[in-house]
Amino acid sequence: MSPEQAETIAVQALTFIAGDPQLLPRFLAITGIEANQIREAAQEPGFLAGVLQFVMAHEPTLAAFSEAKSIEPRDVSTALRTLPFGEERWDIQP
């Protein structure tokens, strides 16, 4: 999976979270950011990986996201590992 594809999945996850009145407050509470700071925070390395970690941490959320966006759960996991800070070795060159 390319970094661009991984980012696309993460942005879709963020949109999914933002559109859910139960998930958004939980996401904001866990991340400690305000709703008006999301756009700025999304530019920080690791933020998009954090979005996918949030989705993957709760199986019903992962299932709902995967179904809503027609994305396999394993692809969410692959996207996470592709993004900066989604895997400890993301910045090590092979």
mmCIF file with all atom_site columns, C-alpha atoms in Angstrom:
data_model
loop_
_atom_site.group_PDB
_atom_site.id
_atom_site.type_symbol
_atom_site.label_atom_id
_atom_site.label_alt_id
_atom_site.label_comp_id
_atom_site.label_asym_id
_atom_site.label_entity_id
_atom_site.label_seq_id
_atom_site.pdbx_PDB_ins_code
_atom_site.Cartn_x
_atom_site.Cartn_y
_atom_site.Cartn_z
_atom_site.occupancy
_atom_site.B_iso_or_equiv
_atom_site.pdbx_formal_charge
_atom_site.auth_seq_id
_atom_site.auth_comp_id
_atom_site.auth_asym_id
_atom_site.auth_atom_id
_atom_site.pdbx_PDB_model_num
ATOM 1  C CA . MET A 1 1  ? 0.000   0.000  0.000  1.00 0.00 ? 1  MET A CA 1
ATOM 2  C CA . SER A 1 2  ? 1.349   3.407  -0.903 1.00 0.00 ? 2  SER A CA 1
ATOM 3  C CA . PRO A 1 3  ? 1.580   6.219  1.646  1.00 0.00 ? 3  PRO A CA 1
ATOM 4  C CA . GLU A 1 4  ? -1.029  8.113  -0.374 1.00 0.00 ? 4  GLU A CA 1
ATOM 5  C CA . GLN A 1 5  ? -3.477  5.211  -0.189 1.00 0.00 ? 5  GLN A CA 1
ATOM 6  C CA . ALA A 1 6  ? -2.865  4.904  3.545  1.00 0.00 ? 6  ALA A CA 1
ATOM 7  C CA . GLU A 1 7  ? -3.512  8.618  4.014  1.00 0.00 ? 7  GLU A CA 1
ATOM 8  C CA . THR A 1 8  ? -6.731  8.339  2.033  1.00 0.00 ? 8  THR A CA 1
ATOM 9  C CA . ILE A 1 9  ? -7.983  5.559  4.310  1.00 0.00 ? 9  ILE A CA 1
ATOM 10 C CA . ALA A 1 10 ? -7.031  7.577  7.391  1.00 0.00 ? 10 ALA A CA 1
ATOM 11 C CA . VAL A 1 11 ? -8.811  10.675 6.089  1.00 0.00 ? 11 VAL A CA 1
ATOM 12 C CA . GLN A 1 12 ? -11.890 8.552  5.379  1.00 0.00 ? 12 GLN A CA 1
ATOM 13 C CA . ALA A 1 13 ? -11.686 7.278  8.959  1.00 0.00 ? 13 ALA A CA 1
ATOM 14 C CA . LEU A 1 14 ? -11.424 10.817 10.288 1.00 0.00 ? 14 LEU A CA 1
ATOM 15 C CA . THR A 1 15 ? -14.463 11.832 8.239  1.00 0.00 ? 15 THR A CA 1
ATOM 16 C CA . PHE A 1 16 ? -16.318 8.791  9.562  1.00 0.00 ? 16 PHE A CA 1
ATOM 17 C CA . ILE A 1 17 ? -15.454 9.728  13.155 1.00 0.00 ? 17 ILE A CA 1
ATOM 18 C CA . ALA A 1 18 ? -16.371 13.382 12.620 1.00 0.00 ? 18 ALA A CA 1
ATOM 19 C CA . GLY A 1 19 ? -19.762 12.382 11.261 1.00 0.00 ? 19 GLY A CA 1
ATOM 20 C CA . ASP A 1 20 ? -20.672 10.200 14.217 1.00 0.00 ? 20 ASP A CA 1
ATOM 21 C CA . PRO A 1 21 ? -22.160 12.038 17.219 1.00 0.00 ? 21 PRO A CA 1
ATOM 22 C CA . GLN A 1 22 ? -20.958 9.331  19.628 1.00 0.00 ? 22 GLN A CA 1
ATOM 23 C CA . LEU A 1 23 ? -17.469 8.740  18.221 1.00 0.00 ? 23 LEU A CA 1
ATOM 24 C CA . LEU A 1 24 ? -16.404 12.348 17.782 1.00 0.00 ? 24 LEU A CA 1
ATOM 25 C CA . PRO A 1 25 ? -16.632 13.362 21.465 1.00 0.00 ? 25 PRO A CA 1
ATOM 26 C CA . ARG A 1 26 ? -14.812 10.172 22.458 1.00 0.00 ? 26 ARG A CA 1
ATOM 27 C CA . PHE A 1 27 ? -12.077 10.809 19.880 1.00 0.00 ? 27 PHE A CA 1
ATOM 28 C CA . LEU A 1 28 ? -11.654 14.409 21.028 1.00 0.00 ? 28 LEU A CA 1
ATOM 29 C CA . ALA A 1 29 ? -11.511 13.359 24.678 1.00 0.00 ? 29 ALA A CA 1
ATOM 30 C CA . ILE A 1 30 ? -8.891  10.700 23.999 1.00 0.00 ? 30 ILE A CA 1
ATOM 31 C CA . THR A 1 31 ? -6.730  12.938 21.808 1.00 0.00 ? 31 THR A CA 1
ATOM 32 C CA . GLY A 1 32 ? -7.142  16.017 23.961 1.00 0.00 ? 32 GLY A CA 1
ATOM 33 C CA . ILE A 1 33 ? -7.765  18.289 21.000 1.00 0.00 ? 33 ILE A CA 1
ATOM 34 C CA . GLU A 1 34 ? -10.668 20.608 20.324 1.00 0.00 ? 34 GLU A CA 1
ATOM 35 C CA . ALA A 1 35 ? -12.938 20.103 17.305 1.00 0.00 ? 35 ALA A CA 1
ATOM 36 C CA . ASN A 1 36 ? -11.638 23.319 15.732 1.00 0.00 ? 36 ASN A CA 1
ATOM 37 C CA . GLN A 1 37 ? -8.057  22.020 15.985 1.00 0.00 ? 37 GLN A CA 1
ATOM 38 C CA . ILE A 1 38 ? -8.576  18.835 13.938 1.00 0.00 ? 38 ILE A CA 1
ATOM 39 C CA . ARG A 1 39 ? -7.544  20.342 10.614 1.00 0.00 ? 39 ARG A CA 1
ATOM 40 C CA . GLU A 1 40 ? -4.309  21.704 12.091 1.00 0.00 ? 40 GLU A CA 1
ATOM 41 C CA . ALA A 1 41 ? -3.612  18.506 14.027 1.00 0.00 ? 41 ALA A CA 1
ATOM 42 C CA . ALA A 1 42 ? -4.082  16.427 10.874 1.00 0.00 ? 42 ALA A CA 1
ATOM 43 C CA . GLN A 1 43 ? -0.918  18.026 9.478  1.00 0.00 ? 43 GLN A CA 1
ATOM 44 C CA . GLU A 1 44 ? 1.209   16.637 12.322 1.00 0.00 ? 44 GLU A CA 1
ATOM 45 C CA . PRO A 1 45 ? 3.179   13.428 11.777 1.00 0.00 ? 45 PRO A CA 1
ATOM 46 C CA . GLY A 1 46 ? 1.458   10.576 13.516 1.00 0.00 ? 46 GLY A CA 1
ATOM 47 C CA . PHE A 1 47 ? -2.010  12.126 13.705 1.00 0.00 ? 47 PHE A CA 1
ATOM 48 C CA . LEU A 1 48 ? -3.453  10.030 10.892 1.00 0.00 ? 48 LEU A CA 1
ATOM 49 C CA . ALA A 1 49 ? -1.917  6.898  12.400 1.00 0.00 ? 49 ALA A CA 1
ATOM 50 C CA . GLY A 1 50 ? -3.632  7.859  15.651 1.00 0.00 ? 50 GLY A CA 1
ATOM 51 C CA . VAL A 1 51 ? -6.957  8.107  13.845 1.00 0.00 ? 51 VAL A CA 1
ATOM 52 C CA . LEU A 1 52 ? -6.552  4.561  12.565 1.00 0.00 ? 52 LEU A CA 1
ATOM 53 C CA . GLN A 1 53 ? -5.422  3.350  15.981 1.00 0.00 ? 53 GLN A CA 1
ATOM 54 C CA . PHE A 1 54 ? -8.604  4.830  17.433 1.00 0.00 ? 54 PHE A CA 1
ATOM 55 C CA . VAL A 1 55 ? -10.751 3.014  14.868 1.00 0.00 ? 55 VAL A CA 1
ATOM 56 C CA . MET A 1 56 ? -8.919  -0.269 15.320 1.00 0.00 ? 56 MET A CA 1
ATOM 57 C CA . ALA A 1 57 ? -9.039  -0.149 19.121 1.00 0.00 ? 57 ALA A CA 1
ATOM 58 C CA . HIS A 1 58 ? -12.782 -0.822 19.149 1.00 0.00 ? 58 HIS A CA 1
ATOM 59 C CA . GLU A 1 59 ? -13.918 -3.744 17.004 1.00 0.00 ? 59 GLU A CA 1
ATOM 60 C CA . PRO A 1 60 ? -17.505 -2.461 16.490 1.00 0.00 ? 60 PRO A CA 1
ATOM 61 C CA . THR A 1 61 ? -16.092 0.875  15.303 1.00 0.00 ? 61 THR A CA 1
ATOM 62 C CA . LEU A 1 62 ? -13.705 -0.897 12.929 1.00 0.00 ? 62 LEU A CA 1
ATOM 63 C CA . ALA A 1 63 ? -16.541 -3.042 11.588 1.00 0.00 ? 63 ALA A CA 1
ATOM 64 C CA . ALA A 1 64 ? -18.838 -0.040 11.100 1.00 0.00 ? 64 ALA A CA 1
ATOM 65 C CA . PHE A 1 65 ? -16.114 1.984  9.377  1.00 0.00 ? 65 PHE A CA 1
ATOM 66 C CA . SER A 1 66 ? -15.109 -0.915 7.143  1.00 0.00 ? 66 SER A CA 1
ATOM 67 C CA . GLU A 1 67 ? -18.699 -1.532 6.121  1.00 0.00 ? 67 GLU A CA 1
ATOM 68 C CA . ALA A 1 68 ? -19.511 2.148  5.559  1.00 0.00 ? 68 ALA A CA 1
ATOM 69 C CA . LYS A 1 69 ? -16.461 2.743  3.379  1.00 0.00 ? 69 LYS A CA 1
ATOM 70 C CA . SER A 1 70 ? -16.222 -0.738 1.799  1.00 0.00 ? 70 SER A CA 1
ATOM 71 C CA . ILE A 1 71 ? -12.704 -1.171 3.151  1.00 0.00 ? 71 ILE A CA 1
ATOM 72 C CA . GLU A 1 72 ? -11.443 -4.494 4.473  1.00 0.00 ? 72 GLU A CA 1
ATOM 73 C CA . PRO A 1 73 ? -10.357 -4.337 8.143  1.00 0.00 ? 73 PRO A CA 1
ATOM 74 C CA . ARG A 1 74 ? -6.973  -5.774 7.156  1.00 0.00 ? 74 ARG A CA 1
ATOM 75 C CA . ASP A 1 75 ? -6.518  -2.809 4.801  1.00 0.00 ? 75 ASP A CA 1
ATOM 76 C CA . VAL A 1 76 ? -7.042  -0.462 7.748  1.00 0.00 ? 76 VAL A CA 1
ATOM 77 C CA . SER A 1 77 ? -4.296  -2.330 9.582  1.00 0.00 ? 77 SER A CA 1
ATOM 78 C CA . THR A 1 78 ? -2.009  -2.155 6.547  1.00 0.00 ? 78 THR A CA 1
ATOM 79 C CA . ALA A 1 79 ? -2.686  1.563  6.210  1.00 0.00 ? 79 ALA A CA 1
ATOM 80 C CA . LEU A 1 80 ? -1.785  2.090  9.853  1.00 0.00 ? 80 LEU A CA 1
ATOM 81 C CA . ARG A 1 81 ? 1.554   0.341  9.424  1.00 0.00 ? 81 ARG A CA 1
ATOM 82 C CA . THR A 1 82 ? 2.257   2.432  6.321  1.00 0.00 ? 82 THR A CA 1
ATOM 83 C CA . LEU A 1 83 ? 1.741   5.809  7.999  1.00 0.00 ? 83 LEU A CA 1
ATOM 84 C CA . PRO A 1 84 ? 4.360   7.691  10.032 1.00 0.00 ? 84 PRO A CA 1
ATOM 85 C CA . PHE A 1 85 ? 4.342   6.471  13.638 1.00 0.00 ? 85 PHE A CA 1
ATOM 86 C CA . GLY A 1 86 ? 1.996   3.626  12.723 1.00 0.00 ? 86 GLY A CA 1
ATOM 87 C CA . GLU A 1 87 ? 4.918   1.266  13.128 1.00 0.00 ? 87 GLU A CA 1
ATOM 88 C CA . GLU A 1 88 ? 8.065   1.800  15.114 1.00 0.00 ? 88 GLU A CA 1
ATOM 89 C CA . ARG A 1 89 ? 10.290  1.322  12.092 1.00 0.00 ? 89 ARG A CA 1
ATOM 90 C CA . TRP A 1 90 ? 8.407   3.572  9.637  1.00 0.00 ? 90 TRP A CA 1
ATOM 91 C CA . ASP A 1 91 ? 11.373  5.904  9.098  1.00 0.00 ? 91 ASP A CA 1
ATOM 92 C CA . ILE A 1 92 ? 14.125  3.292  8.755  1.00 0.00 ? 92 ILE A CA 1
ATOM 93 C CA . GLN A 1 93 ? 15.307  2.789  5.208  1.00 0.00 ? 93 GLN A CA 1
ATOM 94 C CA . PRO A 1 94 ? 15.533  -0.841 4.028  1.00 0.00 ? 94 PRO A CA 1
#
